[in-house]
CSV table of C-alpha atoms in Angstrom, one decimal:
chain,number,residue,atom,x,y,z
A,142,ASP,CA,0.0,0.0,0.0
A,143,ASN,CA,1.9,3.0,-1.2
A,144,LEU,CA,1.3,6.0,1.0
A,145,PRO,CA,0.7,9.4,-0.6
A,146,VAL,CA,3.7,11.6,-1.0
A,147,MET,CA,3.5,14.8,1.1
A,148,ILE,CA,4.1,17.7,-1.2
A,149,GLY,CA,3.6,20.4,1.4
A,150,SER,CA,2.2,20.5,4.9
A,151,PHE,CA,0.1,22.8,7.0
A,152,VAL,CA,2.0,25.8,8.4
A,153,ALA,CA,1.0,28.1,11.3
A,154,ALA,CA,-0.9,30.5,9.0
A,155,ASP,CA,-3.1,27.6,7.7
A,156,TYR,CA,-4.0,26.5,11.2
A,157,ALA,CA,-4.8,30.1,12.1
A,158,VAL,CA,-7.2,30.5,9.2
A,159,PHE,CA,-8.9,27.2,10.1
A,160,ALA,CA,-9.1,28.1,13.8
A,161,LEU,CA,-10.6,31.5,12.9
A,162,MET,CA,-13.4,29.8,11.0
A,163,LEU,CA,-14.2,27.6,14.0
A,164,LEU,CA,-14.0,30.7,16.4
A,165,VAL,CA,-16.4,32.8,14.3
A,166,SER,CA,-18.9,29.9,14.1
A,167,ALA,CA,-18.7,29.5,17.9
A,168,ALA,CA,-19.1,33.2,18.4
A,169,ILE,CA,-22.3,33.3,16.3
A,170,GLY,CA,-23.7,30.6,18.6
A,171,MET,CA,-22.7,32.6,21.7
A,172,TYR,CA,-24.4,35.7,20.2
A,173,TYR,CA,-27.7,34.0,19.7
A,174,ALA,CA,-27.5,32.3,23.1
A,175,ILE,CA,-27.2,35.8,24.7
A,176,VAL,CA,-29.7,37.6,22.5
A,177,GLY,CA,-32.2,34.8,22.7
A,178,ARG,CA,-31.9,34.2,26.4
A,179,GLY,CA,-35.6,34.3,26.5
A,180,GLN,CA,-36.0,31.3,24.2
A,181,SER,CA,-38.5,30.0,26.6
A,182,SER,CA,-40.2,27.6,24.2
A,183,SER,CA,-38.8,24.6,22.4
A,184,ARG,CA,-40.5,25.9,19.2
A,185,GLU,CA,-38.6,29.2,19.5
A,186,PHE,CA,-35.3,27.2,19.9
A,187,LEU,CA,-36.0,24.7,17.2
A,188,MET,CA,-37.9,27.0,14.7
A,189,GLY,CA,-36.2,30.3,15.3
A,190,GLY,CA,-39.6,31.6,16.6
A,191,GLN,CA,-40.8,31.6,13.0
A,192,SER,CA,-39.2,35.0,12.4
A,193,MET,CA,-36.6,34.2,9.8
A,194,THR,CA,-36.4,36.0,6.5
A,195,ALA,CA,-35.8,34.6,3.0
A,196,VAL,CA,-32.1,35.4,2.3
A,197,PRO,CA,-30.4,33.8,5.4
A,198,VAL,CA,-32.7,30.8,5.2
A,199,ALA,CA,-31.9,30.4,1.4
A,200,LEU,CA,-28.1,30.4,2.1
A,201,SER,CA,-28.7,28.0,5.0
A,202,LEU,CA,-30.6,25.6,2.7
A,203,THR,CA,-27.7,25.8,0.3
A,204,ALA,CA,-25.2,25.0,2.9
A,205,SER,CA,-26.9,22.2,4.7
A,206,PHE,CA,-26.6,19.6,2.0
A,207,MET,CA,-23.4,20.9,0.4
A,208,SER,CA,-21.0,19.0,2.7
A,209,ALA,CA,-17.3,18.6,2.6
A,210,ILE,CA,-18.0,15.7,0.2
A,211,THR,CA,-19.2,18.3,-2.3
A,212,VAL,CA,-16.0,20.3,-1.9
A,213,LEU,CA,-13.7,17.3,-2.3
A,214,ALA,CA,-15.6,14.7,-4.3
A,215,THR,CA,-17.4,16.7,-7.0
A,216,PRO,CA,-14.2,18.2,-8.5
A,217,ALA,CA,-12.7,14.6,-8.5
A,218,GLU,CA,-15.8,13.2,-10.3
A,219,VAL,CA,-15.6,16.0,-12.9
A,220,TYR,CA,-11.8,15.3,-13.3
A,221,ARG,CA,-12.5,11.7,-14.0
A,222,TYR,CA,-15.9,11.6,-15.8
A,223,GLY,CA,-16.3,15.1,-17.2
A,224,ALA,CA,-18.4,18.2,-16.6
A,225,SER,CA,-21.8,16.5,-17.3
A,226,TYR,CA,-22.0,16.4,-13.5
A,227,GLY,CA,-23.0,20.1,-13.9
A,228,LEU,CA,-26.3,19.1,-15.4
A,229,PHE,CA,-27.5,18.7,-11.8
A,230,SER,CA,-28.1,22.4,-12.1
A,231,LEU,CA,-31.1,21.6,-14.3
A,232,SER,CA,-32.5,19.0,-11.8
A,233,TYR,CA,-32.2,21.7,-9.0
A,234,VAL,CA,-34.7,23.9,-11.0
A,235,LEU,CA,-37.3,21.1,-11.1
A,236,VAL,CA,-36.6,20.3,-7.4
A,237,VAL,CA,-37.1,23.8,-6.3
A,238,VAL,CA,-40.3,24.3,-8.3
A,239,VAL,CA,-41.8,21.0,-7.0
A,240,SER,CA,-40.7,21.6,-3.4
A,241,SER,CA,-42.0,25.2,-3.2
A,242,GLU,CA,-45.3,24.6,-5.0
A,243,VAL,CA,-46.3,21.1,-3.8
A,244,PHE,CA,-44.6,20.3,-0.5
A,245,LEU,CA,-44.0,23.6,1.2
A,246,PRO,CA,-47.6,24.9,1.2
A,247,VAL,CA,-48.8,21.7,2.9
A,248,PHE,CA,-46.2,21.7,5.7
A,249,TYR,CA,-46.4,25.5,6.2
A,250,ARG,CA,-50.2,25.5,6.6
A,251,LEU,CA,-50.2,22.6,9.0
A,252,GLY,CA,-47.8,24.6,11.2
A,253,ILE,CA,-45.9,21.5,12.3
A,254,THR,CA,-42.4,21.2,13.6
A,255,SER,CA,-41.6,17.7,12.6
A,256,THR,CA,-42.4,16.5,9.1
A,257,TYR,CA,-43.4,13.1,10.5
A,258,GLU,CA,-46.4,14.7,12.2
A,259,TYR,CA,-47.9,14.7,8.8
A,260,LEU,CA,-47.7,10.9,8.7
A,261,GLU,CA,-49.8,10.7,11.8
A,262,ILE,CA,-52.4,13.1,10.5
A,263,ARG,CA,-52.5,11.2,7.2
A,264,PHE,CA,-52.2,7.6,8.5
A,265,ASN,CA,-51.6,6.8,12.2
A,266,ARG,CA,-49.1,7.1,15.0
A,267,ALA,CA,-47.3,3.9,14.2
A,268,THR,CA,-46.4,5.2,10.7
A,269,ARG,CA,-45.2,8.4,12.2
A,270,LEU,CA,-42.9,6.6,14.7
A,271,LEU,CA,-41.5,4.3,12.0
A,272,GLY,CA,-40.7,7.4,9.9
A,273,THR,CA,-39.0,9.1,12.8
A,274,VAL,CA,-36.9,6.1,13.8
A,275,MET,CA,-35.7,5.6,10.2
A,276,PHE,CA,-34.8,9.3,9.9
A,277,ILE,CA,-32.8,9.2,13.2
A,278,VAL,CA,-30.8,6.1,12.1
A,279,GLN,CA,-30.2,7.5,8.6
A,280,THR,CA,-29.1,10.9,9.9
A,281,MET,CA,-26.7,9.5,12.5
A,282,LEU,CA,-25.0,7.3,9.9
A,283,TYR,CA,-24.9,10.1,7.4
A,284,THR,CA,-23.5,12.6,9.9
A,285,GLY,CA,-20.7,10.2,10.9
A,286,ILE,CA,-19.6,9.8,7.2
A,287,VAL,CA,-19.8,13.6,6.7
A,288,ILE,CA,-17.4,14.2,9.6
A,289,TYR,CA,-15.0,11.4,9.0
A,290,ALA,CA,-14.6,11.2,5.2
A,291,PRO,CA,-13.1,14.7,4.7
A,292,ALA,CA,-11.0,14.5,7.9
A,293,LEU,CA,-9.4,11.3,6.4
A,294,ALA,CA,-8.8,12.8,3.0
A,295,LEU,CA,-7.3,16.0,4.3
A,296,ASN,CA,-5.2,14.3,6.9
A,297,GLN,CA,-3.5,12.1,4.3
A,298,VAL,CA,-2.6,15.0,2.0
A,299,THR,CA,-2.1,18.0,4.3
A,300,GLY,CA,-0.9,16.1,7.4
A,301,MET,CA,-3.6,17.8,9.5
A,302,ASP,CA,-4.3,15.9,12.6
A,303,LEU,CA,-7.2,13.5,11.9
A,304,TRP,CA,-8.8,13.2,15.3
A,305,GLY,CA,-8.0,16.8,16.2
A,306,ALA,CA,-10.0,17.9,13.2
A,307,VAL,CA,-12.9,15.5,13.9
A,308,ILE,CA,-13.2,16.4,17.6
A,309,SER,CA,-12.7,20.2,17.1
A,310,THR,CA,-15.4,20.4,14.4
A,311,GLY,CA,-17.7,18.2,16.5
A,312,VAL,CA,-17.3,20.2,19.7
A,313,VAL,CA,-17.8,23.6,17.9
A,314,CYS,CA,-20.8,22.3,16.1
A,315,THR,CA,-22.5,20.9,19.2
A,316,PHE,CA,-21.7,24.2,21.0
A,317,TYR,CA,-23.4,26.5,18.7
A,318,CYS,CA,-26.3,24.2,18.1
A,319,ALA,CA,-27.0,23.8,21.8
A,320,MET,CA,-26.4,27.5,22.6
A,321,GLY,CA,-28.2,29.3,19.9
A,322,GLY,CA,-30.8,26.9,18.4
A,323,LEU,CA,-32.0,27.3,14.8
A,324,LYS,CA,-31.1,31.0,14.5
A,325,ALA,CA,-27.4,30.2,15.3
A,326,VAL,CA,-27.5,27.3,12.8
A,327,VAL,CA,-28.9,29.4,10.0
A,328,TRP,CA,-26.5,32.3,10.5
A,329,THR,CA,-23.4,30.1,10.9
A,330,ASP,CA,-24.5,28.5,7.6
A,331,VAL,CA,-24.6,31.9,5.9
A,332,PHE,CA,-21.0,32.5,7.1
A,333,GLN,CA,-19.9,29.0,6.0
A,334,VAL,CA,-21.3,29.4,2.5
A,335,GLY,CA,-19.1,32.5,2.2
A,336,ILE,CA,-16.1,30.5,3.3
A,337,MET,CA,-16.9,27.6,0.9
A,338,VAL,CA,-17.0,30.0,-2.1
A,339,ALA,CA,-13.8,31.8,-1.0
A,340,GLY,CA,-12.0,28.5,-0.6
A,341,PHE,CA,-13.0,27.4,-4.1
A,342,LEU,CA,-12.1,30.8,-5.6
A,343,SER,CA,-8.7,30.8,-4.1
A,344,VAL,CA,-7.9,27.5,-5.8
A,345,ILE,CA,-9.6,28.3,-9.1
A,346,ILE,CA,-8.0,31.8,-9.5
A,347,ARG,CA,-4.5,30.3,-8.8
A,348,ALA,CA,-5.1,27.5,-11.3
A,349,VAL,CA,-6.4,29.9,-14.0
A,350,VAL,CA,-3.3,32.1,-13.6
A,351,LEU,CA,-1.0,29.0,-13.7
A,352,GLN,CA,-2.7,27.6,-16.8
A,353,GLY,CA,-2.8,30.9,-18.7
A,354,GLY,CA,-6.5,31.7,-18.6
A,355,VAL,CA,-10.0,30.3,-18.5
A,356,SER,CA,-10.0,29.6,-22.2
A,357,ASN,CA,-6.9,27.3,-21.9
A,358,ILE,CA,-8.6,25.3,-19.1
A,359,LEU,CA,-11.7,24.9,-21.2
A,360,ASN,CA,-9.6,23.9,-24.3
A,361,HIS,CA,-7.8,21.2,-22.3
A,362,ALA,CA,-11.2,19.9,-21.1
A,363,GLU,CA,-12.6,19.9,-24.6
A,364,LEU,CA,-9.5,18.0,-26.0
A,365,GLY,CA,-9.7,15.5,-23.1
A,366,GLY,CA,-13.4,14.9,-23.7
A,367,ARG,CA,-14.4,16.4,-20.4
A,368,LEU,CA,-17.1,18.8,-21.8
A,369,ASN,CA,-19.5,16.0,-22.3
A,370,PHE,CA,-22.8,17.7,-21.4
A,371,TRP,CA,-25.0,16.5,-24.2
A,372,ASP,CA,-24.9,12.7,-23.8
A,373,PHE,CA,-28.4,11.6,-24.6
A,374,ASP,CA,-27.8,7.9,-24.3
A,375,ALA,CA,-31.0,6.4,-22.9
A,376,SER,CA,-29.3,3.4,-21.1
A,377,PRO,CA,-30.1,3.6,-17.4
A,378,LEU,CA,-26.9,1.7,-16.7
A,379,ARG,CA,-24.6,4.5,-17.7
A,380,LYS,CA,-23.2,6.6,-14.8
A,381,TYR,CA,-23.6,10.1,-16.1
A,382,THR,CA,-26.0,10.9,-19.0
A,383,PHE,CA,-28.4,13.8,-19.6
A,384,TRP,CA,-31.3,11.6,-18.5
A,385,THR,CA,-29.8,10.0,-15.4
A,386,ILE,CA,-28.6,13.3,-14.0
A,387,THR,CA,-31.5,15.6,-14.8
A,388,PHE,CA,-34.4,13.2,-14.0
A,389,GLY,CA,-32.6,10.8,-11.6
A,390,GLY,CA,-31.1,13.9,-9.8
A,391,THR,CA,-34.6,15.4,-9.5
A,392,PHE,CA,-36.0,12.4,-7.6
A,393,VAL,CA,-32.9,12.2,-5.3
A,394,TRP,CA,-33.0,16.0,-4.4
A,395,THR,CA,-36.8,16.2,-4.1
A,396,SER,CA,-36.6,13.6,-1.3
A,397,ILE,CA,-34.2,16.1,0.4
A,398,TYR,CA,-35.8,19.4,-0.3
A,399,GLY,CA,-39.4,18.2,-0.2
A,400,ILE,CA,-39.5,16.2,2.9
A,401,ASN,CA,-36.2,16.0,4.8
A,402,GLN,CA,-36.7,17.4,8.3
A,403,ALA,CA,-33.5,19.4,8.1
A,404,GLN,CA,-34.6,21.4,5.1
A,405,VAL,CA,-38.4,21.6,5.9
A,406,GLN,CA,-37.6,22.9,9.4
A,407,ARG,CA,-35.7,25.8,7.8
A,408,TYR,CA,-38.3,27.0,5.5
A,409,ILE,CA,-41.1,26.6,8.0
A,410,SER,CA,-39.1,28.9,10.3
A,411,CYS,CA,-39.7,31.8,7.8
A,412,LYS,CA,-42.1,34.5,9.0
A,413,SER,CA,-44.5,34.0,6.0
A,414,MET,CA,-45.2,31.6,3.2
A,415,THR,CA,-43.9,34.2,0.7
A,416,HIS,CA,-40.6,34.3,2.5
A,417,ALA,CA,-40.5,30.5,2.6
A,418,LYS,CA,-41.0,30.2,-1.1
A,419,MET,CA,-38.6,33.0,-1.9
A,420,SER,CA,-36.0,31.3,0.3
A,421,LEU,CA,-36.2,28.2,-1.9
A,422,TYR,CA,-35.9,30.2,-5.2
A,423,ILE,CA,-32.9,32.3,-3.8
A,424,ASN,CA,-31.3,29.0,-2.6
A,425,LEU,CA,-31.3,27.9,-6.3
A,426,LEU,CA,-28.8,30.7,-7.0
A,427,GLY,CA,-26.6,29.5,-4.2
A,428,LEU,CA,-26.8,25.9,-5.5
A,429,TRP,CA,-25.8,27.1,-8.9
A,430,ILE,CA,-22.8,29.1,-7.6
A,431,ILE,CA,-21.5,26.1,-5.6
A,432,MET,CA,-22.1,23.8,-8.5
A,433,LEU,CA,-20.3,26.1,-10.9
A,434,CYS,CA,-17.3,26.4,-8.5
A,435,SER,CA,-17.0,22.7,-7.9
A,436,VAL,CA,-17.4,21.7,-11.6
A,437,PHE,CA,-14.9,24.4,-12.7
A,438,ALA,CA,-12.5,23.3,-10.0
A,439,GLY,CA,-12.7,19.8,-11.5
A,440,LEU,CA,-11.8,21.2,-14.9
A,441,CYS,CA,-8.8,23.0,-13.3
A,442,LEU,CA,-7.8,19.7,-11.8
A,443,TYR,CA,-7.9,18.1,-15.2
A,444,SER,CA,-6.0,21.0,-16.8
A,445,VAL,CA,-3.2,20.8,-14.2
A,446,TYR,CA,-2.8,17.0,-14.2
A,447,LYS,CA,-3.8,16.0,-17.7
A,448,HIS,CA,-0.3,14.5,-18.4
A,449,CYS,CA,0.4,13.1,-15.0
A,450,ASP,CA,-2.6,11.7,-13.0
A,451,PRO,CA,-1.6,11.8,-9.3
A,452,TRP,CA,-3.9,9.0,-8.6
A,453,THR,CA,-2.5,6.4,-11.0
A,454,ALA,CA,1.0,7.7,-10.2
A,455,GLY,CA,0.3,6.8,-6.6
A,456,MET,CA,0.7,10.3,-5.2
A,457,VAL,CA,-2.7,10.0,-3.6
A,458,SER,CA,-4.4,6.8,-2.4
A,459,ALA,CA,-8.0,7.8,-3.3
A,460,PRO,CA,-9.7,10.1,-5.8
A,461,ASP,CA,-11.2,12.3,-3.1
A,462,GLN,CA,-7.6,13.3,-2.2
A,463,LEU,CA,-7.0,14.8,-5.6
A,464,MET,CA,-8.5,18.2,-4.8
A,465,PRO,CA,-6.5,18.7,-1.5
A,466,TYR,CA,-3.4,17.4,-3.4
A,467,MET,CA,-3.8,20.2,-6.0
A,468,VAL,CA,-4.4,22.7,-3.3
A,469,MET,CA,-1.1,21.8,-1.5
A,470,ASP,CA,0.6,21.7,-4.9
A,471,ILE,CA,-0.3,25.1,-6.3
A,472,LEU,CA,-0.9,27.1,-3.1
A,473,ARG,CA,2.0,26.0,-1.0
A,474,ASP,CA,3.8,29.3,-1.6
A,475,TYR,CA,0.8,31.2,-0.2
A,476,PRO,CA,0.6,30.4,3.5
A,477,GLY,CA,-3.0,30.6,4.8
A,478,LEU,CA,-4.6,29.7,1.4
A,479,PRO,CA,-4.4,25.9,1.9
A,480,GLY,CA,-5.9,26.6,5.3
A,481,LEU,CA,-8.7,28.6,3.7
A,482,PHE,CA,-9.5,25.6,1.4
A,483,VAL,CA,-9.6,23.2,4.3
A,484,ALA,CA,-11.8,25.7,6.2
A,485,ALA,CA,-14.1,25.6,3.2
A,486,ALA,CA,-14.2,21.8,3.3
A,487,TYR,CA,-15.0,21.9,7.0
A,488,SER,CA,-17.6,24.6,6.6
A,489,GLY,CA,-19.4,22.1,4.5
A,490,THR,CA,-19.1,19.6,7.3
A,491,LEU,CA,-20.2,22.0,10.0
A,492,SER,CA,-23.2,23.2,8.1
A,493,THR,CA,-24.4,19.7,7.3
A,494,VAL,CA,-23.8,18.4,10.8
A,495,SER,CA,-25.4,21.4,12.6
A,496,SER,CA,-28.6,21.1,10.5
A,497,SER,CA,-28.7,17.3,11.2
A,498,VAL,CA,-28.3,17.9,14.9
A,499,ASN,CA,-31.0,20.5,15.0
A,500,ALA,CA,-33.3,18.3,13.0
A,501,LEU,CA,-32.6,15.3,15.2
A,502,ALA,CA,-33.5,17.4,18.3
A,503,ALA,CA,-36.7,18.5,16.7
A,504,VAL,CA,-38.0,15.1,15.7
A,505,THR,CA,-37.0,13.6,19.1
A,506,ILE,CA,-38.9,16.3,21.0
A,507,GLU,CA,-42.0,16.4,18.7
A,508,ASP,CA,-42.3,12.7,17.9
A,509,LEU,CA,-40.8,10.8,20.8
A,510,ILE,CA,-41.3,13.1,23.9
A,511,LYS,CA,-44.2,15.5,23.4
A,512,PRO,CA,-46.9,13.0,22.6
A,513,TYR,CA,-46.1,10.8,25.6
A,514,THR,CA,-45.3,13.3,28.4
A,515,HIS,CA,-46.8,16.4,29.8
A,516,MET,CA,-43.8,18.7,30.0
A,517,THR,CA,-44.0,22.5,30.3
A,518,GLU,CA,-42.7,24.6,27.5
A,519,LYS,CA,-39.7,25.6,29.7
A,520,HIS,CA,-38.8,22.0,30.3
A,521,LEU,CA,-39.2,21.2,26.6
A,522,SER,CA,-36.9,24.1,25.7
A,523,TRP,CA,-34.2,22.8,28.1
A,524,THR,CA,-34.7,19.3,26.8
A,525,SER,CA,-34.2,20.5,23.2
A,526,LYS,CA,-31.0,22.2,24.2
A,527,GLY,CA,-29.8,19.1,26.0
A,528,LEU,CA,-30.6,16.9,23.0
A,529,SER,CA,-28.6,19.3,20.8
A,530,GLU,CA,-25.6,18.3,22.8
């Protein structure tokens, strides 16, 4: 098993940038804990008191399912299979229209906190419990992967401490979820989307300068068959074709935007149905920007390594290490920028984990505690904070 070659390692400036991202996230949690000291009800804590406006919720929706896996794996997929991955942008349009016109009005009018309450209204309590339990198991497994996968990839390439990264992100995330509730989660997401875009841009701009312009990168991609958008092959067995991505992608993402607790909880926290719908449409812009960044980063990867694939050459031991490898390769003379990229990857992790934690607290309170106990609102609020931990 040939270990990846270290081409550069983290320096003090990189650690400082990474620590700053964690500190700002924690500070936002503290701020909302102090401002919202009167969060006397669990609904206020879990739903932001239904006072959120469209823009922060939109950015939060964008952040919560754009995990570090997006930052590391999407460019590697584009590098290997071409830019047809970007067709997901079309499926996002269908998803947002269906979610905002079909699913959102139902959940918003019912005024529920947990999406699984709908199952009880529609069927019975057993169905609701089954849905809740499946969601809890799925989210816990997903959250584990979201934290561990990027830590492993980054550790092998940048030499960043594996468990240090896992534990520090876990602690910070738990802290601001438990202190500030949904408002803290939404506003840290807004900050983290900014960091994700900045991380991508630092890599893209440097690659464009190195390769002599955007047109060169696109020419290399064209020559290498990487601009394969219009593949209308009808075979469902092919990995990326126009049909599998636009229509297959629509079904996958509708299950997330239409009914996933983490997403629904956010747009129900808006102060009006208009704000809730607007948040979904503005979030579409956010999704497009992140998609454009990650696909173009993949084309930069191809342009830089078209003659020498670091993966087949044994420089990295898995494709998801390609992106961090390029970052350390082209940004090593700029202390702090590799740190910014790693902060971008972890912003993806934090935003995903925090929305999961908040959603888990909500379904546990609403589906497993409230129907079977007679707790006061104050106790429920304390319990929801405890569960966030």
